PDB file of C-alpha atoms in Angstrom:
ATOM      1  CA  UNK A  21     113.015 131.930  71.399  1.00 73.00           C
ATOM      2  CA  UNK A  22     112.792 134.040  68.226  1.00 86.00           C
ATOM      3  CA  UNK A  23     113.523 131.001  66.069  1.00 88.00           C
ATOM      4  CA  UNK A  24     110.714 129.031  67.689  1.00 92.00           C
ATOM      5  CA  UNK A  25     108.299 131.898  67.062  1.00 92.00           C
ATOM      6  CA  UNK A  26     109.418 132.188  63.426  1.00 92.00           C
ATOM      7  CA  UNK A  27     109.144 128.458  62.764  1.00 92.00           C
ATOM      8  CA  UNK A  28     105.738 128.333  64.462  1.00 91.00           C
ATOM      9  CA  UNK A  29     104.454 131.267  62.410  1.00 91.00           C
ATOM     10  CA  UNK A  30     105.762 129.635  59.247  1.00 90.00           C
ATOM     11  CA  UNK A  31     103.704 126.548  60.151  1.00 89.00           C
ATOM     12  CA  UNK A  32     100.613 128.676  60.817  1.00 91.00           C
ATOM     13  CA  UNK A  33     100.762 128.279  64.600  1.00 93.00           C
ATOM     14  CA  UNK A  34     100.020 131.112  67.023  1.00 92.00           C
ATOM     15  CA  UNK A  35     101.672 130.398  70.361  1.00 93.00           C
ATOM     16  CA  UNK A  36     101.221 132.308  73.630  1.00 94.00           C
ATOM     17  CA  UNK A  37     104.399 133.975  74.846  1.00 94.00           C
ATOM     18  CA  UNK A  38     104.529 131.769  77.948  1.00 95.00           C
ATOM     19  CA  UNK A  39     104.496 128.613  75.812  1.00 96.00           C
ATOM     20  CA  UNK A  40     107.266 129.970  73.573  1.00 96.00           C
ATOM     21  CA  UNK A  41     109.358 130.747  76.649  1.00 97.00           C
ATOM     22  CA  UNK A  42     108.925 127.265  78.114  1.00 97.00           C
ATOM     23  CA  UNK A  43     109.666 125.624  74.775  1.00 97.00           C
ATOM     24  CA  UNK A  44     112.854 127.676  74.440  1.00 96.00           C
ATOM     25  CA  UNK A  45     113.883 126.663  77.977  1.00 97.00           C
ATOM     26  CA  UNK A  46     113.278 123.031  77.033  1.00 97.00           C
ATOM     27  CA  UNK A  47     115.428 123.362  73.894  1.00 94.00           C
ATOM     28  CA  UNK A  48     118.229 125.053  75.850  1.00 94.00           C
ATOM     29  CA  UNK A  49     118.193 122.336  78.517  1.00 95.00           C
ATOM     30  CA  UNK A  50     118.232 119.695  75.800  1.00 93.00           C
ATOM     31  CA  UNK A  51     121.285 121.310  74.192  1.00 91.00           C
ATOM     32  CA  UNK A  52     123.162 121.296  77.507  1.00 93.00           C
ATOM     33  CA  UNK A  53     122.433 117.633  78.153  1.00 93.00           C
ATOM     34  CA  UNK A  54     123.095 116.758  74.520  1.00 89.00           C
ATOM     35  CA  UNK A  55     126.667 118.000  74.935  1.00 86.00           C
ATOM     36  CA  UNK A  56     127.212 115.250  77.516  1.00 87.00           C
ATOM     37  CA  UNK A  57     124.981 112.431  76.354  1.00 85.00           C
ATOM     38  CA  UNK A  58     123.458 111.801  72.958  1.00 80.00           C
ATOM     39  CA  UNK A  59     119.786 112.497  73.605  1.00 81.00           C
ATOM     40  CA  UNK A  60     118.724 113.418  70.095  1.00 76.00           C
ATOM     41  CA  UNK A  61     120.027 114.542  66.720  1.00 68.00           C
ATOM     42  CA  UNK A  62     119.217 118.178  67.515  1.00 66.00           C
ATOM     43  CA  UNK A  63     121.270 120.646  65.479  1.00 64.00           C
ATOM     44  CA  UNK A  64     121.219 124.377  64.803  1.00 59.00           C
ATOM     45  CA  UNK A  65     119.263 124.026  61.588  1.00 73.00           C
ATOM     46  CA  UNK A  66     115.569 124.802  61.279  1.00 80.00           C
ATOM     47  CA  UNK A  67     115.000 121.181  60.300  1.00 84.00           C
ATOM     48  CA  UNK A  68     116.007 119.964  63.764  1.00 86.00           C
ATOM     49  CA  UNK A  69     113.765 122.499  65.491  1.00 90.00           C
ATOM     50  CA  UNK A  70     110.863 121.598  63.225  1.00 92.00           C
ATOM     51  CA  UNK A  71     111.134 117.934  64.142  1.00 92.00           C
ATOM     52  CA  UNK A  72     111.638 118.567  67.844  1.00 93.00           C
ATOM     53  CA  UNK A  73     109.030 121.284  68.417  1.00 95.00           C
ATOM     54  CA  UNK A  74     106.888 122.138  65.394  1.00 95.00           C
ATOM     55  CA  UNK A  75     105.859 118.579  64.500  1.00 96.00           C
ATOM     56  CA  UNK A  76     104.273 117.814  67.895  1.00 97.00           C
ATOM     57  CA  UNK A  77     102.667 121.262  68.094  1.00 97.00           C
ATOM     58  CA  UNK A  78     100.980 120.703  64.735  1.00 97.00           C
ATOM     59  CA  UNK A  79      99.963 117.191  65.785  1.00 97.00           C
ATOM     60  CA  UNK A  80      98.351 118.530  68.965  1.00 97.00           C
ATOM     61  CA  UNK A  81      95.476 119.857  66.853  1.00 95.00           C
ATOM     62  CA  UNK A  82      94.445 116.275  66.037  1.00 97.00           C
ATOM     63  CA  UNK A  83      94.971 114.646  69.441  1.00 97.00           C
ATOM     64  CA  UNK A  84      93.031 114.800  72.733  1.00 94.00           C
ATOM     65  CA  UNK A  85      93.768 117.834  74.898  1.00 94.00           C
ATOM     66  CA  UNK A  86      92.888 116.070  78.138  1.00 96.00           C
ATOM     67  CA  UNK A  87      92.821 112.577  79.568  1.00 98.00           C
ATOM     68  CA  UNK A  88      95.734 110.161  79.935  1.00 99.00           C
ATOM     69  CA  UNK A  89      98.548 109.729  77.418  1.00 99.00           C
ATOM     70  CA  UNK A  90     101.484 107.349  77.146  1.00 99.00           C
ATOM     71  CA  UNK A  91     104.499 108.130  74.962  1.00 98.00           C
ATOM     72  CA  UNK A  92     106.723 105.246  73.911  1.00 97.00           C
ATOM     73  CA  UNK A  93     110.476 105.725  73.490  1.00 95.00           C
ATOM     74  CA  UNK A  94     110.415 109.303  74.769  1.00 95.00           C
ATOM     75  CA  UNK A  95     114.172 109.857  74.348  1.00 92.00           C
ATOM     76  CA  UNK A  96     114.872 113.592  74.400  1.00 93.00           C
ATOM     77  CA  UNK A  97     111.260 114.404  75.210  1.00 96.00           C
ATOM     78  CA  UNK A  98     109.706 114.962  71.797  1.00 95.00           C
ATOM     79  CA  UNK A  99     106.836 114.662  71.039  1.00 97.00           C
ATOM     80  CA  UNK A 100     105.770 114.199  74.688  1.00 98.00           C
ATOM     81  CA  UNK A 101     107.006 117.428  76.299  1.00 98.00           C
ATOM     82  CA  UNK A 102     105.840 119.881  73.589  1.00 98.00           C
ATOM     83  CA  UNK A 103     102.469 118.096  73.497  1.00 98.00           C
ATOM     84  CA  UNK A 104     102.172 118.353  77.272  1.00 98.00           C
ATOM     85  CA  UNK A 105     103.070 122.057  77.303  1.00 97.00           C
ATOM     86  CA  UNK A 106     100.230 122.920  74.914  1.00 97.00           C
ATOM     87  CA  UNK A 107      97.822 120.370  76.456  1.00 97.00           C
ATOM     88  CA  UNK A 108      98.076 120.932  80.231  1.00 95.00           C
ATOM     89  CA  UNK A 109      94.933 118.848  80.791  1.00 96.00           C
ATOM     90  CA  UNK A 110      96.780 115.690  79.734  1.00 98.00           C
ATOM     91  CA  UNK A 111      98.436 113.340  82.190  1.00 98.00           C
ATOM     92  CA  UNK A 112     101.496 112.077  80.300  1.00 99.00           C
ATOM     93  CA  UNK A 113     103.405 108.878  81.033  1.00 99.00           C
ATOM     94  CA  UNK A 114     106.778 108.796  79.240  1.00 98.00           C
ATOM     95  CA  UNK A 115     108.444 105.433  78.656  1.00 98.00           C
ATOM     96  CA  UNK A 116     112.205 105.380  78.023  1.00 97.00           C
ATOM     97  CA  UNK A 117     114.493 102.358  78.226  1.00 95.00           C
ATOM     98  CA  UNK A 118     117.807 104.218  78.631  1.00 95.00           C
ATOM     99  CA  UNK A 119     118.554 105.336  82.196  1.00 96.00           C
ATOM    100  CA  UNK A 120     120.324 108.589  81.306  1.00 96.00           C
ATOM    101  CA  UNK A 121     117.607 109.658  78.896  1.00 95.00           C
ATOM    102  CA  UNK A 122     114.981 108.913  81.529  1.00 97.00           C
ATOM    103  CA  UNK A 123     116.990 111.055  83.969  1.00 97.00           C
ATOM    104  CA  UNK A 124     116.890 113.918  81.470  1.00 97.00           C
ATOM    105  CA  UNK A 125     113.128 113.591  81.119  1.00 98.00           C
ATOM    106  CA  UNK A 126     112.683 113.854  84.876  1.00 98.00           C
ATOM    107  CA  UNK A 127     115.005 116.858  85.054  1.00 97.00           C
ATOM    108  CA  UNK A 128     113.217 118.570  82.152  1.00 98.00           C
ATOM    109  CA  UNK A 129     109.848 118.138  83.863  1.00 98.00           C
ATOM    110  CA  UNK A 130     111.285 119.452  87.135  1.00 98.00           C
ATOM    111  CA  UNK A 131     113.035 122.403  85.447  1.00 97.00           C
ATOM    112  CA  UNK A 132     109.945 123.358  83.436  1.00 97.00           C
ATOM    113  CA  UNK A 133     107.657 122.767  86.436  1.00 96.00           C
ATOM    114  CA  UNK A 134     105.495 120.331  84.480  1.00 97.00           C
ATOM    115  CA  UNK A 135     102.997 118.503  86.677  1.00 97.00           C
ATOM    116  CA  UNK A 136     100.881 115.417  85.984  1.00 98.00           C
ATOM    117  CA  UNK A 137     103.708 113.531  84.297  1.00 98.00           C
ATOM    118  CA  UNK A 138     105.432 110.251  85.056  1.00 98.00           C
ATOM    119  CA  UNK A 139     108.617 108.739  83.635  1.00 98.00           C
ATOM    120  CA  UNK A 140     108.918 104.957  83.398  1.00 98.00           C
ATOM    121  CA  UNK A 141     112.459 103.627  82.922  1.00 98.00           C
ATOM    122  CA  UNK A 142     112.402 100.440  80.895  1.00 96.00           C
ATOM    123  CA  UNK A 143     111.233  98.913  77.644  1.00 95.00           C
ATOM    124  CA  UNK A 144     107.543  99.153  76.951  1.00 96.00           C
ATOM    125  CA  UNK A 145     107.369  95.373  76.633  1.00 95.00           C
ATOM    126  CA  UNK A 146     108.165  95.120  80.349  1.00 96.00           C
ATOM    127  CA  UNK A 147     105.157  97.292  81.158  1.00 97.00           C
ATOM    128  CA  UNK A 148     102.814  94.839  79.455  1.00 96.00           C
ATOM    129  CA  UNK A 149     102.991  92.689  82.601  1.00 95.00           C
ATOM    130  CA  UNK A 150     101.465  95.473  84.715  1.00 97.00           C
ATOM    131  CA  UNK A 151      97.676  95.075  84.644  1.00 97.00           C
ATOM    132  CA  UNK A 152      97.074  98.613  85.944  1.00 97.00           C
ATOM    133  CA  UNK A 153      98.468  99.953  82.657  1.00 98.00           C
ATOM    134  CA  UNK A 154      96.248  97.815  80.423  1.00 97.00           C
ATOM    135  CA  UNK A 155      93.619  99.909  78.619  1.00 97.00           C
ATOM    136  CA  UNK A 156      94.532 102.802  80.934  1.00 98.00           C
ATOM    137  CA  UNK A 157      95.280 105.529  78.357  1.00 99.00           C
ATOM    138  CA  UNK A 158      93.193 107.661  76.024  1.00 98.00           C
ATOM    139  CA  UNK A 159      96.097 108.228  73.641  1.00 98.00           C
ATOM    140  CA  UNK A 160      99.416 106.567  72.846  1.00 98.00           C
ATOM    141  CA  UNK A 161     102.091 108.398  70.876  1.00 98.00           C
ATOM    142  CA  UNK A 162     105.213 106.986  69.259  1.00 97.00           C
ATOM    143  CA  UNK A 163     107.684 108.018  66.595  1.00 90.00           C
ATOM    144  CA  UNK A 164     107.509 105.112  64.200  1.00 71.00           C
ATOM    145  CA  UNK A 165     109.517 104.049  61.181  1.00 63.00           C
ATOM    146  CA  UNK A 166     107.577 100.894  60.466  1.00 69.00           C
ATOM    147  CA  UNK A 167     105.305  99.182  62.932  1.00 79.00           C
ATOM    148  CA  UNK A 168     104.822  95.444  62.651  1.00 84.00           C
ATOM    149  CA  UNK A 169     101.440  93.890  63.449  1.00 87.00           C
ATOM    150  CA  UNK A 170     103.035  92.440  66.608  1.00 91.00           C
ATOM    151  CA  UNK A 171     104.266  95.860  67.770  1.00 92.00           C
ATOM    152  CA  UNK A 172     100.896  97.484  67.170  1.00 93.00           C
ATOM    153  CA  UNK A 173      99.129  94.607  68.892  1.00 93.00           C
ATOM    154  CA  UNK A 174     101.333  95.082  71.956  1.00 95.00           C
ATOM    155  CA  UNK A 175     101.003  98.869  71.990  1.00 96.00           C
ATOM    156  CA  UNK A 176      97.223  98.894  71.665  1.00 96.00           C
ATOM    157  CA  UNK A 177      97.031  96.954  74.941  1.00 97.00           C
ATOM    158  CA  UNK A 178      97.834 100.229  76.747  1.00 98.00           C
ATOM    159  CA  UNK A 179      94.925 102.069  75.091  1.00 98.00           C
ATOM    160  CA  UNK A 180      91.287 102.206  76.177  1.00 98.00           C
ATOM    161  CA  UNK A 181      88.561 101.075  73.764  1.00 97.00           C
ATOM    162  CA  UNK A 182      87.809 104.020  71.456  1.00 97.00           C
ATOM    163  CA  UNK A 183      91.241 105.376  72.397  1.00 98.00           C
ATOM    164  CA  UNK A 184      93.784 106.594  69.857  1.00 98.00           C
ATOM    165  CA  UNK A 185      97.316 105.773  68.760  1.00 98.00           C
ATOM    166  CA  UNK A 186      99.243 108.648  67.194  1.00 97.00           C
ATOM    167  CA  UNK A 187     102.090 107.464  64.966  1.00 95.00           C
ATOM    168  CA  UNK A 188     104.634 110.132  64.013  1.00 95.00           C
ATOM    169  CA  UNK A 189     106.353 109.014  60.847  1.00 91.00           C
ATOM    170  CA  UNK A 190     107.744 109.999  57.488  1.00 85.00           C
ATOM    171  CA  UNK A 191     105.352 109.699  54.607  1.00 77.00           C
ATOM    172  CA  UNK A 192     105.918 109.011  50.941  1.00 65.00           C
ATOM    173  CA  UNK A 193     103.845 108.626  47.828  1.00 46.00           C
ATOM    174  CA  UNK A 194     104.134 104.857  48.236  1.00 54.00           C
ATOM    175  CA  UNK A 195     102.376 104.914  51.602  1.00 59.00           C
ATOM    176  CA  UNK A 196      98.804 104.701  50.381  1.00 62.00           C
ATOM    177  CA  UNK A 197      98.130 102.394  53.310  1.00 73.00           C
ATOM    178  CA  UNK A 198      99.581 102.080  56.788  1.00 79.00           C
ATOM    179  CA  UNK A 199     101.183  98.627  57.087  1.00 77.00           C
ATOM    180  CA  UNK A 200     100.611  96.452  60.115  1.00 81.00           C
ATOM    181  CA  UNK A 201      97.164  97.769  61.042  1.00 90.00           C
ATOM    182  CA  UNK A 202      94.660  95.051  61.889  1.00 91.00           C
ATOM    183  CA  UNK A 203      91.599  94.763  64.184  1.00 92.00           C
ATOM    184  CA  UNK A 204      90.874  96.075  66.729  1.00 94.00           C
ATOM    185  CA  UNK A 205      92.828  98.977  65.219  1.00 95.00           C
ATOM    186  CA  UNK A 206      91.729 100.980  62.211  1.00 95.00           C
ATOM    187  CA  UNK A 207      93.113 104.073  60.508  1.00 94.00           C
ATOM    188  CA  UNK A 208      91.023 107.019  61.626  1.00 96.00           C
ATOM    189  CA  UNK A 209      92.890 109.855  59.900  1.00 95.00           C
ATOM    190  CA  UNK A 210      96.209 110.995  58.449  1.00 94.00           C
ATOM    191  CA  UNK A 211      97.596 114.508  58.737  1.00 95.00           C
ATOM    192  CA  UNK A 212     100.556 116.093  56.983  1.00 92.00           C
ATOM    193  CA  UNK A 213     102.822 117.844  59.489  1.00 94.00           C
ATOM    194  CA  UNK A 214     106.066 119.537  58.394  1.00 88.00           C
ATOM    195  CA  UNK A 215     106.371 119.549  54.621  1.00 82.00           C
ATOM    196  CA  UNK A 216     110.164 119.891  54.576  1.00 79.00           C
ATOM    197  CA  UNK A 217     110.414 116.733  56.681  1.00 83.00           C
ATOM    198  CA  UNK A 218     107.773 114.819  54.701  1.00 85.00           C
ATOM    199  CA  UNK A 219     106.289 113.960  58.075  1.00 91.00           C
ATOM    200  CA  UNK A 220     102.781 112.938  58.977  1.00 93.00           C
ATOM    201  CA  UNK A 221     100.668 111.908  61.930  1.00 95.00           C
ATOM    202  CA  UNK A 222      98.706 108.702  61.463  1.00 94.00           C
ATOM    203  CA  UNK A 223      95.850 108.421  63.957  1.00 97.00           C
ATOM    204  CA  UNK A 224      94.623 104.903  64.683  1.00 97.00           C
ATOM    205  CA  UNK A 225      91.480 104.173  66.656  1.00 98.00           C
ATOM    206  CA  UNK A 226      91.024 101.131  68.867  1.00 98.00           C
ATOM    207  CA  UNK A 227      87.575  99.785  68.142  1.00 94.00           C
ATOM    208  CA  UNK A 228      85.613  97.590  70.528  1.00 83.00           C
ATOM    209  CA  UNK A 229      83.907  94.655  68.851  1.00 66.00           C
TER     210      UNK A 229
END
């Protein structure tokens, strides 16, 4: 708990005590499950905590605080769970293809008493065949290395017109542009997150033409 508070303060974030407590419970549960199955590369270094917790908390300032969100490849629950904890007005749908990771996500939500969440077990491509999920979300989040035009085209199908896609990724001086972005998507904004991780949030907007 103290480490989360210190890392948050270092990033300029002021967190209510209740949020810090729930985040620390999430990290502890993740450590226990991580000992049995490889959920994430979490370690005891500040770098791991920054990626797991601080990155999504900083990103929350630039993303909707209410509405419907879908997180792709939720894995160990970051960024979805930290975002949900600081944005209780969001309904969050987490998509995870691996059965054991999806089981962890359900247990984490139960343990932390998080409501208005849903865990979908399967690849996101399989969800494209479900019409009720088309243009059903205000925001989509994903940790991205590089997104091809095809991937972005598929992902934007889940997002409402004027909705947002939040790409968590590493930035570099070479990344003057975000590759793969084409209509109806456009880059709305870019935000540096954790300096030590060279991470950024790229916010794309889905325009209606």
